[in-house]
Short mmCIF file of C-alpha atoms and ligand atoms in Angstrom, two decimals:
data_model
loop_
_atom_site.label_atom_id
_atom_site.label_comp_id
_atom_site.label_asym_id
_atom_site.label_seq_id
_atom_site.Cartn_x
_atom_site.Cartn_y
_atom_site.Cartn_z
CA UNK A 1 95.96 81.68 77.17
CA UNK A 2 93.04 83.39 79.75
CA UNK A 3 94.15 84.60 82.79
CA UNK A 4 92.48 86.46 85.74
CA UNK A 5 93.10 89.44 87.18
CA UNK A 6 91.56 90.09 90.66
CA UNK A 7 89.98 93.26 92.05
CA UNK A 8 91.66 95.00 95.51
CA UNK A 9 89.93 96.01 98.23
CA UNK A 10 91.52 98.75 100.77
CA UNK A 11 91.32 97.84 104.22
CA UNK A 12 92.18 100.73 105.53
CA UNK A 13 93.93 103.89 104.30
CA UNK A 14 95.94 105.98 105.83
CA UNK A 15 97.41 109.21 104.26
CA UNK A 16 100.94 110.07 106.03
CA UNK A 17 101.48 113.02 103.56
CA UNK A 18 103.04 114.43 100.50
CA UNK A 19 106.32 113.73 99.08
CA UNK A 20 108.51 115.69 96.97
CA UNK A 21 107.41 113.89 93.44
CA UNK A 22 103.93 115.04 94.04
CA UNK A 23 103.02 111.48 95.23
CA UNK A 24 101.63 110.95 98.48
CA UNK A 25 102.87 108.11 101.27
CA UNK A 26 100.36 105.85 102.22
CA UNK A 27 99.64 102.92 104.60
CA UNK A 28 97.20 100.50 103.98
CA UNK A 29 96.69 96.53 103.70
CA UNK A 30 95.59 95.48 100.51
CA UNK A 31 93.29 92.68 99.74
CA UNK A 32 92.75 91.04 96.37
CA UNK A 33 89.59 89.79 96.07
CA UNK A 34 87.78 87.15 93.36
CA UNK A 35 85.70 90.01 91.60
CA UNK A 36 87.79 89.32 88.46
CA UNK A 37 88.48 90.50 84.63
CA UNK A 38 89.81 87.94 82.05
CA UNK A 39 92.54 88.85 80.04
CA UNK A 40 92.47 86.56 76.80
CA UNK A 41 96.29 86.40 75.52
CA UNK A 42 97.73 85.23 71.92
CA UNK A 43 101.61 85.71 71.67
CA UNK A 44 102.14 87.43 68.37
CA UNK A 45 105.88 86.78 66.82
CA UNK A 46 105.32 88.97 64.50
CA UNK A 47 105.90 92.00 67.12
CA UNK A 48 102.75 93.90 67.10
CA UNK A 49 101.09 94.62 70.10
CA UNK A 50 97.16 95.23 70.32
CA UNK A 51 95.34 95.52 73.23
CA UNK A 52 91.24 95.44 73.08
CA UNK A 53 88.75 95.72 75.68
CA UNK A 54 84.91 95.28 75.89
CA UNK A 55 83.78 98.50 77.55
CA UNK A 56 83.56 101.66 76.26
CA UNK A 57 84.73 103.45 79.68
CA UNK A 58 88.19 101.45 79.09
CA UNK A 59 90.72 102.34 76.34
CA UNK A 60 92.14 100.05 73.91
CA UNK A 61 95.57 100.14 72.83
CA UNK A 62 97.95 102.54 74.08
CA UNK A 63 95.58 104.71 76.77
CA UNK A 64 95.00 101.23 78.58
CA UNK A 65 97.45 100.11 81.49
CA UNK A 66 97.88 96.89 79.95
CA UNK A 67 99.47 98.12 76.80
CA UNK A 68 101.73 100.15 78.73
CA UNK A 69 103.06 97.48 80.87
CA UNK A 70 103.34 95.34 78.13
CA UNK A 71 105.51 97.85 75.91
CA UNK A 72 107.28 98.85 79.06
CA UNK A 73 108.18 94.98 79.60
CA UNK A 74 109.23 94.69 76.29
CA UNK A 75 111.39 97.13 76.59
CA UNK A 76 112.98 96.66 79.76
CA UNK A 77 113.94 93.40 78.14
CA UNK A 78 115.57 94.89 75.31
CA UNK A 79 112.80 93.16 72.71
CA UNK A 80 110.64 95.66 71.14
CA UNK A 81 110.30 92.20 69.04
CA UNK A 82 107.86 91.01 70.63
CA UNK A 83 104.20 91.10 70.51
CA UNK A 84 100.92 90.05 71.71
CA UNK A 85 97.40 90.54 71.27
CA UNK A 86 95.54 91.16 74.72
CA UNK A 87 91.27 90.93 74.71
CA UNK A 88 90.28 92.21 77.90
CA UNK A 89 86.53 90.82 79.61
CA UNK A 90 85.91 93.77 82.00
CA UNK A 91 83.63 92.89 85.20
CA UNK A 92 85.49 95.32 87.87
CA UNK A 93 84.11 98.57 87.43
CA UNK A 94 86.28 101.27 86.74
CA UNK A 95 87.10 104.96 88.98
CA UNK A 96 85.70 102.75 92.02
CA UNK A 97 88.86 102.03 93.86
CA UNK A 98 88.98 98.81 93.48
CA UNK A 99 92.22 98.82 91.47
CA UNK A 100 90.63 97.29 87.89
CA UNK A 101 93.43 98.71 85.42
CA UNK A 102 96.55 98.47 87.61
CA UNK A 103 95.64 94.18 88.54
CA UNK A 104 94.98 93.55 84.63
CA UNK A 105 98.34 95.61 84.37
CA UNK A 106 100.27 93.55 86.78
CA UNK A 107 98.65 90.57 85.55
CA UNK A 108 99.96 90.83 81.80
CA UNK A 109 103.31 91.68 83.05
CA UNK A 110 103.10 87.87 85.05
CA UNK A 111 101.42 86.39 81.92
CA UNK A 112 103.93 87.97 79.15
CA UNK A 113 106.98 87.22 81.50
CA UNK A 114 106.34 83.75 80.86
CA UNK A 115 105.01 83.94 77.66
CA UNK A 116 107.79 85.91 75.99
CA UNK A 117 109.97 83.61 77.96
CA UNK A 118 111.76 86.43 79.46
CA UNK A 119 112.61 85.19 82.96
CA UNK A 120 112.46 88.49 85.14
CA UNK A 121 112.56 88.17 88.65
CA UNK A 122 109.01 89.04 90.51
CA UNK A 123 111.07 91.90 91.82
CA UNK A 124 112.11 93.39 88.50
CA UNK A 125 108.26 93.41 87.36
CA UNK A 126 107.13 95.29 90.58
CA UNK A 127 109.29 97.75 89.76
CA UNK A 128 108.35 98.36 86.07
CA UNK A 129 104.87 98.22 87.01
CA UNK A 130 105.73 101.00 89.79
CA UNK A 131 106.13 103.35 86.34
CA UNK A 132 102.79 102.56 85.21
CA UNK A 133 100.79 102.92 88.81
CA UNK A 134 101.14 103.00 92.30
CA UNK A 135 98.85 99.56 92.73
CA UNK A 136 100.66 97.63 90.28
CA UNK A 137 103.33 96.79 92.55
CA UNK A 138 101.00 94.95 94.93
CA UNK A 139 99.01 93.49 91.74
CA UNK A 140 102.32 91.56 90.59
CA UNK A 141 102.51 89.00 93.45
CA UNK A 142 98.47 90.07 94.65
CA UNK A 143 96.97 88.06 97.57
CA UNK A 144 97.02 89.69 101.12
CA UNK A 145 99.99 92.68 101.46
CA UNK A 146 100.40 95.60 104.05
CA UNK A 147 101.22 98.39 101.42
CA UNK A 148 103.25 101.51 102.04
CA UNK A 149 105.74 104.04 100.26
CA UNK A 150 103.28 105.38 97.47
CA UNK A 151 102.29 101.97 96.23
CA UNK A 152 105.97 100.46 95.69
CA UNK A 153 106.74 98.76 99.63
CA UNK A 154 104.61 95.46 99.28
CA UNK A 155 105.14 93.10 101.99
CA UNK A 156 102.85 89.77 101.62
CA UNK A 157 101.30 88.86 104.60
CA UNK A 158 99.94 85.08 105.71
CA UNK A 159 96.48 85.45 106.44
CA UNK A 160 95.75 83.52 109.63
CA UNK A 161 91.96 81.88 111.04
CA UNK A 162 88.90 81.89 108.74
CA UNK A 163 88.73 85.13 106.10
CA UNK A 164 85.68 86.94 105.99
CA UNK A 165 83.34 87.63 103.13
CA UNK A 166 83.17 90.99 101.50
CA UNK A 167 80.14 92.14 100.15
CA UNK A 168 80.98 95.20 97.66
CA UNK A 169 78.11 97.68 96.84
CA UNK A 170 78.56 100.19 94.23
CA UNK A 171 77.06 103.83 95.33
CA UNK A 172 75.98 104.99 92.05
CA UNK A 173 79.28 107.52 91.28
CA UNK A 174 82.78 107.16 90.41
CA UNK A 175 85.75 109.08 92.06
CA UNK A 176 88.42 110.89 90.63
CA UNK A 177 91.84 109.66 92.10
CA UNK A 178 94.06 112.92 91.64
CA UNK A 179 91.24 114.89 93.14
CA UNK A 180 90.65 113.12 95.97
CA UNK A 181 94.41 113.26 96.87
CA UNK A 182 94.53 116.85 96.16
CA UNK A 183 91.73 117.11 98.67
CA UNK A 184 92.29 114.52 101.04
CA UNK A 185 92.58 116.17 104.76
CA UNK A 186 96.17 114.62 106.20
CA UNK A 187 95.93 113.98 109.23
CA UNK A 188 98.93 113.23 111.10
CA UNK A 189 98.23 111.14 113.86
CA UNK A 190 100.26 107.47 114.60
CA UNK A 191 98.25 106.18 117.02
CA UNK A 192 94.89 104.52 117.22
CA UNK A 193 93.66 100.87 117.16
CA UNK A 194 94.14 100.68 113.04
CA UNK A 195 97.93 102.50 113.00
CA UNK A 196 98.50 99.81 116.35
CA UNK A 197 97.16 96.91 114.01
CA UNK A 198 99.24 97.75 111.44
CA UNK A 199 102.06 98.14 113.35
CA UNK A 200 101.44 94.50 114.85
CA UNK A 201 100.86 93.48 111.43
CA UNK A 202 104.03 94.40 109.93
CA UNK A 203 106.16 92.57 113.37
CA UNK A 204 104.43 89.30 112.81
CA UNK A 205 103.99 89.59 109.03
CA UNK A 206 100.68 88.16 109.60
CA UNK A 207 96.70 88.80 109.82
CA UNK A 208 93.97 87.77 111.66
CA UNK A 209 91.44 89.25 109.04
CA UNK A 210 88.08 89.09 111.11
CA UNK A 211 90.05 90.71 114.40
CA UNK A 212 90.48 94.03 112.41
CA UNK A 213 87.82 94.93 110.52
CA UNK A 214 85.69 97.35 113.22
CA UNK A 215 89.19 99.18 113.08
CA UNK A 216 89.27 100.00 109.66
CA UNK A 217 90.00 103.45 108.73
CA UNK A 218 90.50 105.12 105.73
CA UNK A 219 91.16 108.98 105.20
CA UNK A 220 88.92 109.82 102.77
CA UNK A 221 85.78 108.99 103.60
CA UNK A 222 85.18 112.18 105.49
CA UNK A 223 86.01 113.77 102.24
CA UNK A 224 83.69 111.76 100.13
CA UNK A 225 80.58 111.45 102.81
CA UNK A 226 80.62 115.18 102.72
CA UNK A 227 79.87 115.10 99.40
CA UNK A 228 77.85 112.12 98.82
CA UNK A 229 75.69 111.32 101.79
CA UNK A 230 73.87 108.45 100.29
CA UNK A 231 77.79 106.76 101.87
CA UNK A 232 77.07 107.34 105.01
CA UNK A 233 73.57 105.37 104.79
CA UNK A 234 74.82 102.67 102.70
CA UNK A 235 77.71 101.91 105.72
CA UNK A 236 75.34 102.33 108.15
CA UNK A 237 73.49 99.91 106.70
CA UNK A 238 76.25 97.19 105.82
CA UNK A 239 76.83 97.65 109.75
CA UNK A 240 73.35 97.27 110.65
CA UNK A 241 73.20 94.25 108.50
CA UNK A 242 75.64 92.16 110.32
CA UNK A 243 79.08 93.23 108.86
CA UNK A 244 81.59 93.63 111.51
CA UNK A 245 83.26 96.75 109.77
CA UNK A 246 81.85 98.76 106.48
CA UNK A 247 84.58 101.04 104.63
CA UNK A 248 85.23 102.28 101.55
CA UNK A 249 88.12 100.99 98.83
CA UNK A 250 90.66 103.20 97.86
CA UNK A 251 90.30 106.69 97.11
CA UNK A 252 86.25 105.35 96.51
CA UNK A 253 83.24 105.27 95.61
CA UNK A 254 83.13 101.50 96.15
CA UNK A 255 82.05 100.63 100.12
CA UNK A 256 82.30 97.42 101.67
CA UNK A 257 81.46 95.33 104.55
CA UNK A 258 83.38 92.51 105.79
CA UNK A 259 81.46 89.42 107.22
CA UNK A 260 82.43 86.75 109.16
CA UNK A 261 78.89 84.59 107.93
CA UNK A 262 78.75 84.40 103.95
CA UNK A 263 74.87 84.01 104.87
CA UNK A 264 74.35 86.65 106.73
CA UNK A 265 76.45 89.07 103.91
CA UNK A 266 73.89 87.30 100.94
CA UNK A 267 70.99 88.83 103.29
CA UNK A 268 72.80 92.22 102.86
CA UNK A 269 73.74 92.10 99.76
CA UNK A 270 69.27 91.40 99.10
CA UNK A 271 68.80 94.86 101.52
CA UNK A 272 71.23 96.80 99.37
CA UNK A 273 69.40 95.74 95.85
CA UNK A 274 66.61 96.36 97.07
CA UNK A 275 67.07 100.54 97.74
CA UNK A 276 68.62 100.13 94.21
CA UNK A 277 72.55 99.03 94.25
CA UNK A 278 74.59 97.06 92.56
CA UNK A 279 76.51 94.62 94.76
CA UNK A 280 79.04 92.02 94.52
CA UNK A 281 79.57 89.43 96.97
CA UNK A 282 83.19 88.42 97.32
CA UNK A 283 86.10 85.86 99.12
CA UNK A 284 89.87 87.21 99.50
CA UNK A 285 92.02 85.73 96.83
CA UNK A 286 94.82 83.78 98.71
CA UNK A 287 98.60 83.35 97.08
CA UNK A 288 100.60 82.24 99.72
CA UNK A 289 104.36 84.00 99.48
CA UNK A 290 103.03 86.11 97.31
CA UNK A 291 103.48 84.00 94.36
CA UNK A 292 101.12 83.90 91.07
CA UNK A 293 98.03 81.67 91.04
CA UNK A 294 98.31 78.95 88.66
O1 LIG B 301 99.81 106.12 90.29
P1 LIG B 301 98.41 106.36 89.84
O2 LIG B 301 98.32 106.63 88.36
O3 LIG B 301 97.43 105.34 90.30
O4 LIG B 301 97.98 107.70 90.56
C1 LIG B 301 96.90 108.51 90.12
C2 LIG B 301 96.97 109.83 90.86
O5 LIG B 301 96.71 109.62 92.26
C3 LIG B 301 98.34 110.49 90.83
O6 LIG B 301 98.47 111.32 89.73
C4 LIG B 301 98.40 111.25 92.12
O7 LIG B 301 97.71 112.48 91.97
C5 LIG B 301 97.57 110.42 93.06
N1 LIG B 301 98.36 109.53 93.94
C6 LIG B 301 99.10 110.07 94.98
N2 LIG B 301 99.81 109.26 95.82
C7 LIG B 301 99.79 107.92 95.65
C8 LIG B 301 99.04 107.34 94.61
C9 LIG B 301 98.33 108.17 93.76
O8 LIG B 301 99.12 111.30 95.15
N3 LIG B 301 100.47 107.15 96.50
#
């Protein structure tokens, strides 16, 4: 069996501080997106468990997320039994934000449900993959979600009107996750037009995805353009280039623009390549009710 596991964009991030278990609470909507990895799957009775993947920046076996999930899964279910070998096909890169371990991680934990025939409710997998990651939660039922708690409060959301597309552009560095939330500025402010949004958002349980994107913010980009100012040029430039809001995913490096004209984001995308990034042009992943894609 080959399944795909989709990348997530941030739109937006909010930081609303730290909590007692070191974590931090966070607000944000998440957005899967088809920039994809392929998880190859064979079902092995005979109990051992072997997971392989074709880059050398990822793990195999028991450092990658997807071996942990799937021994956490088998466990939770009371059959250390059961095994599986899982081939992973990398294309989302990795320490860019975009979520790469924790969606193949929630992505075996779909796949092996069924496969092992265990019968979990969506539920129960959210909250093993919780122990593995703060984004596996969302990566379990995917699609469109406004995301809050440290990862673990998913609520789907219907998107609503045409959705844009996202062209991704890769600054040339990778970001650290615990170090940007041990240096993350909070900031604790509940108002402005991206907190209102949200709050709208999370009333209707729906979103307009082309009526938000100028309001975008995420708390640490201040952070990282102080450090890297080739950021600030490359958003300028998605902005100049048509997109109606240019952010960055996650904790970074990966920035985006959001576009309401595919053309006009394939003329970006030629701008960026040409100073010398890598881009990726991309289309939100839809899964209405939050339900696995066939
Ligand atoms: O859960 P995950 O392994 O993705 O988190 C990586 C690191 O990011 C954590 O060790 C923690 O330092 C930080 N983090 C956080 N608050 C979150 C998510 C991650 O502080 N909500």
């Amino acid at each position: 069996m080959t399944i795909h596991s989709y990348a997530k964009l941030n739109l937006g991030l909010k930081v609303l501080g730290k909590r007692a278990d070191g974590f931090h609470d966070l607000l944000s909507i998440f957005q899967e997106v088809d920039l994809q990895d392929d998880l190859h799957i064979d079902v092995d009775p005979g109990g051992d468990l072997s997971v392989i993947a074709d880059r050398d920046d990822v793990p195999d076996g028991p450092g990658n997320l997807v071996y942990r999930a799937a021994d956490a899964l088998r466990l939770r279910a009371k059959r250390p039994d059961l095994g599986a070998l899982v081939r992973i096909t990398k294309r989302i890169p990795s320490g860019g934000g975009l979520g790469g371990g924790s969606s193949n991680a929630g992505a075996v934990l779909c796949a092996l449900n069924h496969a092992w025939n265990l019968r979990l409710p969506e539920a129960e997998l959210a909250a093993i993959g919780g122990e593995i990651g703060s984004d596996v939660p969302f990566s379990v039922g995917g699609g469109t979600a406004l995301v809050t708690g440290r990862g673990e409060e998913v609520q789907p959301l219907k998107i609503v009107g045409d959705s844009p597309t996202y062209l991704l552009v890769d600054p040339g560095f990778s970001v650290e996750t615990a170090w940007a939330f041990g240096s993350v500025n909070i900031k604790l402010t509940s108002e402005g037009p991206y907190i209102r949004f949200l709050n709208s958002v999370r009333a209707s349980g729906e979103v307009a995805l082309l009526d938000f994107l100028e309001t975008v913010e995420n708390d640490f980009l201040p952070l990282i353009c102080a450090r890297y100012p080739s950021v600030q040029r490359i958003l300028s430039t998605l902005e100049d280039s048509g997109a109606l809001g240019a952010s960055m995913s996650g904790t970074g490096a990966t920035l985006y623009g959001g576009f309401s004209d595919p053309q006009i984001a394939e003329q970006a995308s030629l701008i960026l390549e040409r100073l010398g990034y890598v881009t990726h042009l991309c289309t939100p992943v839809r899964r209405p009710g939050g339900q696995p894609d066939p």
